[in-house]
PDB file of C-alpha atoms in Angstrom:
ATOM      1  CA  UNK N 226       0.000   0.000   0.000  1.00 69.00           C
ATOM      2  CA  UNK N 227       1.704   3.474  -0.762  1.00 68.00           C
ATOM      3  CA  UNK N 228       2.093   5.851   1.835  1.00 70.00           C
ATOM      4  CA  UNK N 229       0.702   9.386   1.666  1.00 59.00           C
ATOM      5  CA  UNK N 230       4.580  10.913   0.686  1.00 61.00           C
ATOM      6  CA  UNK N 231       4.243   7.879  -2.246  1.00 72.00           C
ATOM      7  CA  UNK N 232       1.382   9.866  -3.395  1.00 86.00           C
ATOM      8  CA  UNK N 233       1.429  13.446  -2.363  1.00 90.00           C
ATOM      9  CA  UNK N 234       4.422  15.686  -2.033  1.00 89.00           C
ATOM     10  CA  UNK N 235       5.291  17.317   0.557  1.00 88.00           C
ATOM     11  CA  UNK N 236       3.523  21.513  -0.346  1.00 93.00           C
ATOM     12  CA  UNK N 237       0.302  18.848  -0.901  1.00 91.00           C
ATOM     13  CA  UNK N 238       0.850  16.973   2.240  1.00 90.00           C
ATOM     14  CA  UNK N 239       1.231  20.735   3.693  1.00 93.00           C
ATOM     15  CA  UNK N 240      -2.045  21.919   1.954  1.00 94.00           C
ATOM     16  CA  UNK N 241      -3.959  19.082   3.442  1.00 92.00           C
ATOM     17  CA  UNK N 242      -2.954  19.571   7.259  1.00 92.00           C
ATOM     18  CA  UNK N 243      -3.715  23.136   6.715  1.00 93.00           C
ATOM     19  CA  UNK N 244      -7.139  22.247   5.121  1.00 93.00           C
ATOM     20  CA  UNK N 245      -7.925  19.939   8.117  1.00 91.00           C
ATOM     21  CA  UNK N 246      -7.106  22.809  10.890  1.00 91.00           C
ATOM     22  CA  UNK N 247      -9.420  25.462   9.156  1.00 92.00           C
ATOM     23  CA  UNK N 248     -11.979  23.701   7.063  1.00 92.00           C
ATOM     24  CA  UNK N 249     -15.456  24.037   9.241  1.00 91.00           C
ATOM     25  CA  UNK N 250     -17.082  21.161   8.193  1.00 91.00           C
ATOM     26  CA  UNK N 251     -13.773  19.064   9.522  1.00 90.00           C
ATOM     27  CA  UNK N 252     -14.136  21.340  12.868  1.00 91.00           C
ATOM     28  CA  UNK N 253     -17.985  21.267  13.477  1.00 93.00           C
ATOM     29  CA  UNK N 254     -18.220  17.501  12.999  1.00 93.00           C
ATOM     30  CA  UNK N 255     -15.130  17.112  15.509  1.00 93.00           C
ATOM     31  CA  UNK N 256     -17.083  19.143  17.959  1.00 94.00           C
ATOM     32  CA  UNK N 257     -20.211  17.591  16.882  1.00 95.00           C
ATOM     33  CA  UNK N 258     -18.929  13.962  17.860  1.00 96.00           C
ATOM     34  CA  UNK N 259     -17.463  15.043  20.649  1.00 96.00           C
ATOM     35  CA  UNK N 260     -19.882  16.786  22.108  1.00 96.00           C
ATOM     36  CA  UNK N 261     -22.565  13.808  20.999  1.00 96.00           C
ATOM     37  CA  UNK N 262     -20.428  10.940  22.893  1.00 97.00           C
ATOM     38  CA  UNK N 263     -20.470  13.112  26.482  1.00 98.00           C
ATOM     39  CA  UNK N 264     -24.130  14.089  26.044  1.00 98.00           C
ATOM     40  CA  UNK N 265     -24.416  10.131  25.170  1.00 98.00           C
ATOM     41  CA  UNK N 266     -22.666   9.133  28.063  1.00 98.00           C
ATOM     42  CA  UNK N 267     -25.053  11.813  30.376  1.00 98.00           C
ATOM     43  CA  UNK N 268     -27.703   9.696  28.495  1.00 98.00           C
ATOM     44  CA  UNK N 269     -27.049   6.463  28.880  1.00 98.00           C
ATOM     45  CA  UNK N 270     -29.200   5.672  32.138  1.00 98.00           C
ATOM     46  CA  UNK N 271     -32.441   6.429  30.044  1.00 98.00           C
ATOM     47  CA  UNK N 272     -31.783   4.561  27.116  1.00 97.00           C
ATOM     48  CA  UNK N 273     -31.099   7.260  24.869  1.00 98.00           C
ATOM     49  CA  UNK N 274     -28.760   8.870  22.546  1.00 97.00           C
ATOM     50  CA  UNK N 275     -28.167  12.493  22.401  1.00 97.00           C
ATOM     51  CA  UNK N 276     -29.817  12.860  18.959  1.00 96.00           C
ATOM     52  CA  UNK N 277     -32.613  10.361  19.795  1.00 97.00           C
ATOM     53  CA  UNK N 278     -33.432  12.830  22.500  1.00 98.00           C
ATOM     54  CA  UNK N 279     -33.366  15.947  20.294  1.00 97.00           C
ATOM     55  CA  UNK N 280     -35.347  13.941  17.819  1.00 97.00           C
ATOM     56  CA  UNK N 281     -38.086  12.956  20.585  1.00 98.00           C
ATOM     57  CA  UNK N 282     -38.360  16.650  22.130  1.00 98.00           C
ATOM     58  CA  UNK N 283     -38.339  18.114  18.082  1.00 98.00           C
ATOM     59  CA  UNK N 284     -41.475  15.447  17.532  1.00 98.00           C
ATOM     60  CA  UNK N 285     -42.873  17.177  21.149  1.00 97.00           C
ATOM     61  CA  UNK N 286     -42.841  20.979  20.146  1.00 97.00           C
ATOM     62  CA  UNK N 287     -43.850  20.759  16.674  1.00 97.00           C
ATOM     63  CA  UNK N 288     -46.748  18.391  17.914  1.00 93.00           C
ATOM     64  CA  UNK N 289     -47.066  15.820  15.274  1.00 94.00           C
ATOM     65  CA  UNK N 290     -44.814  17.225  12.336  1.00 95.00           C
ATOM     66  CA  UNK N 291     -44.403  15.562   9.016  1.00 93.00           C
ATOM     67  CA  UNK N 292     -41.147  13.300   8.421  1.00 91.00           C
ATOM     68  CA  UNK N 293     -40.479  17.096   5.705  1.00 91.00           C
ATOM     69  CA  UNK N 294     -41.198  19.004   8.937  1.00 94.00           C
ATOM     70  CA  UNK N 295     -38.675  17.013  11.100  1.00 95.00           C
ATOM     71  CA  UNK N 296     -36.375  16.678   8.080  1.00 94.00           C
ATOM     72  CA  UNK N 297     -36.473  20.398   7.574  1.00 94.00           C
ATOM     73  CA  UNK N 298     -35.896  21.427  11.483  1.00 95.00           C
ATOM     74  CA  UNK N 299     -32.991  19.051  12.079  1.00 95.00           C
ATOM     75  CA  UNK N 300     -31.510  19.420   8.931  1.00 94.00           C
ATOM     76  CA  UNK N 301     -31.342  16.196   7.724  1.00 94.00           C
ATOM     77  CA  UNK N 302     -32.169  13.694   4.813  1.00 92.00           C
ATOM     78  CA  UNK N 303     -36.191  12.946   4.845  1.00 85.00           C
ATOM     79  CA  UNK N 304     -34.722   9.109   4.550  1.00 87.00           C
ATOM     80  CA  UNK N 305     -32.296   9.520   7.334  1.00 93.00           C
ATOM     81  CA  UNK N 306     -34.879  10.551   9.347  1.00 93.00           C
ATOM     82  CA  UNK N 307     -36.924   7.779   8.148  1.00 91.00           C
ATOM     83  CA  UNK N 308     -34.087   5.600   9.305  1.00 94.00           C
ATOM     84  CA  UNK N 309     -33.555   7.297  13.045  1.00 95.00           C
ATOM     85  CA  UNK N 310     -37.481   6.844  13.733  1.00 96.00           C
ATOM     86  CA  UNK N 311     -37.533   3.167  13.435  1.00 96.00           C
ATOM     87  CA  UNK N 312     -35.920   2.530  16.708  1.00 97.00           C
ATOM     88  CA  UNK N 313     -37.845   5.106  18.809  1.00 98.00           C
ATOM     89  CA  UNK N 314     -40.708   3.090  17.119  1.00 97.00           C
ATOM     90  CA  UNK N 315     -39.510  -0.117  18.076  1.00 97.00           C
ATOM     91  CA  UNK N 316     -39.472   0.741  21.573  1.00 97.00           C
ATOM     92  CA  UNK N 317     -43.056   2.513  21.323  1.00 98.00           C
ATOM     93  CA  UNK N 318     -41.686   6.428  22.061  1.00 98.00           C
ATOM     94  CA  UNK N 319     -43.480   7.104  18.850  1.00 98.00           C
ATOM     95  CA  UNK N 320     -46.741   6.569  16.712  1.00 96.00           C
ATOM     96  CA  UNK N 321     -46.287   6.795  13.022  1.00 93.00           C
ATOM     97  CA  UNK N 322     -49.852   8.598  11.871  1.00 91.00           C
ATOM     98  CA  UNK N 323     -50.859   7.781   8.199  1.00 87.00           C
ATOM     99  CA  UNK N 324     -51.111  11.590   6.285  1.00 76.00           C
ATOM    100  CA  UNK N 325     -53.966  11.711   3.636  1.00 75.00           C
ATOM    101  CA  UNK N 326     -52.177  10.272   1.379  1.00 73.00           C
ATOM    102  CA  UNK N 327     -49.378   7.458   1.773  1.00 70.00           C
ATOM    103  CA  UNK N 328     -46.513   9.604   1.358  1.00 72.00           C
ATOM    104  CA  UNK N 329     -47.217  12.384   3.954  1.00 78.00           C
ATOM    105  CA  UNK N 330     -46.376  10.251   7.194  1.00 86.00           C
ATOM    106  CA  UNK N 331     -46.309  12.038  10.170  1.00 93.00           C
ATOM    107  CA  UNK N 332     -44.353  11.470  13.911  1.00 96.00           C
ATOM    108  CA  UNK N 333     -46.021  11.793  17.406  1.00 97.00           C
ATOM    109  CA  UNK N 334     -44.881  11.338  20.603  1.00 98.00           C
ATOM    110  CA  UNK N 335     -46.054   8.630  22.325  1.00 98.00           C
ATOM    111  CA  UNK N 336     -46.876   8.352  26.805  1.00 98.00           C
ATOM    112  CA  UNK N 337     -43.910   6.181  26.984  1.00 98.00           C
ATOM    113  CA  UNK N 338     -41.873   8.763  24.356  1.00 98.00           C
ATOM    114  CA  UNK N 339     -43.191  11.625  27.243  1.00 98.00           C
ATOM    115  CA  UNK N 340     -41.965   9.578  29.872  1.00 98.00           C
ATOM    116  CA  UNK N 341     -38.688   8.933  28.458  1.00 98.00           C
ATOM    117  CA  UNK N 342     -37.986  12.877  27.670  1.00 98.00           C
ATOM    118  CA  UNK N 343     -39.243  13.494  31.530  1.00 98.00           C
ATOM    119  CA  UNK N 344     -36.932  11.113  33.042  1.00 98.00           C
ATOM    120  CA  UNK N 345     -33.615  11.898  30.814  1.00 98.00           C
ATOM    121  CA  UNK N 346     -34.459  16.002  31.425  1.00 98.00           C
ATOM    122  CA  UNK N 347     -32.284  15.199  34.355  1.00 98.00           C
ATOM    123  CA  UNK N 348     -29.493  14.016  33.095  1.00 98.00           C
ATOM    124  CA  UNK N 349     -29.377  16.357  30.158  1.00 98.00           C
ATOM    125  CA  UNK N 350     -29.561  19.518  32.722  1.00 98.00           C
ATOM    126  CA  UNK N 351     -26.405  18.523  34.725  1.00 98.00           C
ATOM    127  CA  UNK N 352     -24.581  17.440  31.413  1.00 98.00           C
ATOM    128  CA  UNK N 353     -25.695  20.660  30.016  1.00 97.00           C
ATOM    129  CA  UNK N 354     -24.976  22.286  33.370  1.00 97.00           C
ATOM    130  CA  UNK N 355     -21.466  20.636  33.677  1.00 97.00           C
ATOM    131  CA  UNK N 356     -20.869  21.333  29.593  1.00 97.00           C
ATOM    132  CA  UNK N 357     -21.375  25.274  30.107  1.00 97.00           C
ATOM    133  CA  UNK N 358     -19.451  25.106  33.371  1.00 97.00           C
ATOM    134  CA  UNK N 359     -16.407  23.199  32.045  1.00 97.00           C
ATOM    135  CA  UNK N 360     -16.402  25.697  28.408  1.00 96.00           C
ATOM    136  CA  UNK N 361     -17.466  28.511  30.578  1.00 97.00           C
ATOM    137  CA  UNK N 362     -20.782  30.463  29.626  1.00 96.00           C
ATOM    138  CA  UNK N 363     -19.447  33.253  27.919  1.00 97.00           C
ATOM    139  CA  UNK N 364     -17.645  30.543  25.692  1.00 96.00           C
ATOM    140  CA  UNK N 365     -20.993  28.788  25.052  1.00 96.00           C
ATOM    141  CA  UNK N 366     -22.583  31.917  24.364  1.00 96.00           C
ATOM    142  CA  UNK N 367     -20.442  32.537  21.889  1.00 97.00           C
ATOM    143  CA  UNK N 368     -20.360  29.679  20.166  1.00 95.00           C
ATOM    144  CA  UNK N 369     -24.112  29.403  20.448  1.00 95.00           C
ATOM    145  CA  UNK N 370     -23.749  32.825  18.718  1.00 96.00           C
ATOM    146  CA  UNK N 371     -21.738  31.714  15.750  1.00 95.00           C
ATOM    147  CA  UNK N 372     -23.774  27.861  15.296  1.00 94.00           C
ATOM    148  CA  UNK N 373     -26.852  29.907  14.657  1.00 93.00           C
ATOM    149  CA  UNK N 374     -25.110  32.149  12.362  1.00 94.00           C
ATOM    150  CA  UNK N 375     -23.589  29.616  10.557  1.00 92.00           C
ATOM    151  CA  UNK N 376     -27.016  27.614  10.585  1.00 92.00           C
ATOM    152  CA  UNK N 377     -28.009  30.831   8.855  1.00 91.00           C
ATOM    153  CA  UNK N 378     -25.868  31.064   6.588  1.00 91.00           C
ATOM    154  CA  UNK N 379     -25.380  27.605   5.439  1.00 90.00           C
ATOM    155  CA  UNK N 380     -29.200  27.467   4.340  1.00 85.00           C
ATOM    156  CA  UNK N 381     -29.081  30.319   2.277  1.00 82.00           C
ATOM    157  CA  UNK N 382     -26.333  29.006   0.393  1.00 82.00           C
TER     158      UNK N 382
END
């Protein structure tokens, strides 16, 4: 197998470890991960992932929303939301409703969904708590700042 020098020279090899440091989408899905796997961790008493739980409490405030809706809100891939429902379905957090036609399927949350948000709020306050602590809140704030902004900008690209 050739090695990266084999194959790239050495301004390329330069290029590309300069790429890595600034490019944002290598940064934000660092952090992302990150960020995910201690919020998983925080999680992990309830039975829950960190974007399971963002999915369940999305499904909650938009009070039934279309798999567009959710797709649209999260920003993801109408079938990769399709995929990330089937387990919360499985373990009956959620009711698929029929739309008016087949296509138009659309999420609710179920008593046992409610219950599971109520009893991993705990956990996610004193990760959350702990998160802001350890960063430090004008940090988060900032950062909050900028994701929004970005999230902005991105979708008018």
């Amino acid at each position: 197998m050739a090695k990266p020098a084999d194959v790239l020279d050495a301004d390329e090899l330069a290029k590309c470890e300069q790429a890595t440091a600034i490019c944002p989408s290598s940064s934000l899905k660092k952090s992302s991960r990150a960020v995910s796997r201690y919020f998983d961790d925080a999680l992990q008493p309830v039975g829950l992932r960190s974007g399971q739980l963002v999915m369940l409490m999305t499904i909650a405030v938009l009070e039934q929303p279309t798999y567009g809706q959710l797709a649209r809100e999260l920003v993801m891939d109408s079938s990769t939301i399709a995929r990330s429902l089937r387990p919360l379905e499985r373990e009956g957090l959620i009711d698929l409703v029929p739309g008016p036609d087949r296509r138009r399927k659309s999420v609710q949350v179920t008593k046992e969904g409610a219950d599971r948000i109520r009893a991993a709020m705990p956990h996610w306050e004193r990760a959350q708590e702990r998160f802001v602590q350890e960063i430090g809140a004008k940090t988060w704030d900032g950062v909050q700042k900028g994701l929004t902004a970005t999230l902005a900008g991105t979708r008018a690209l």
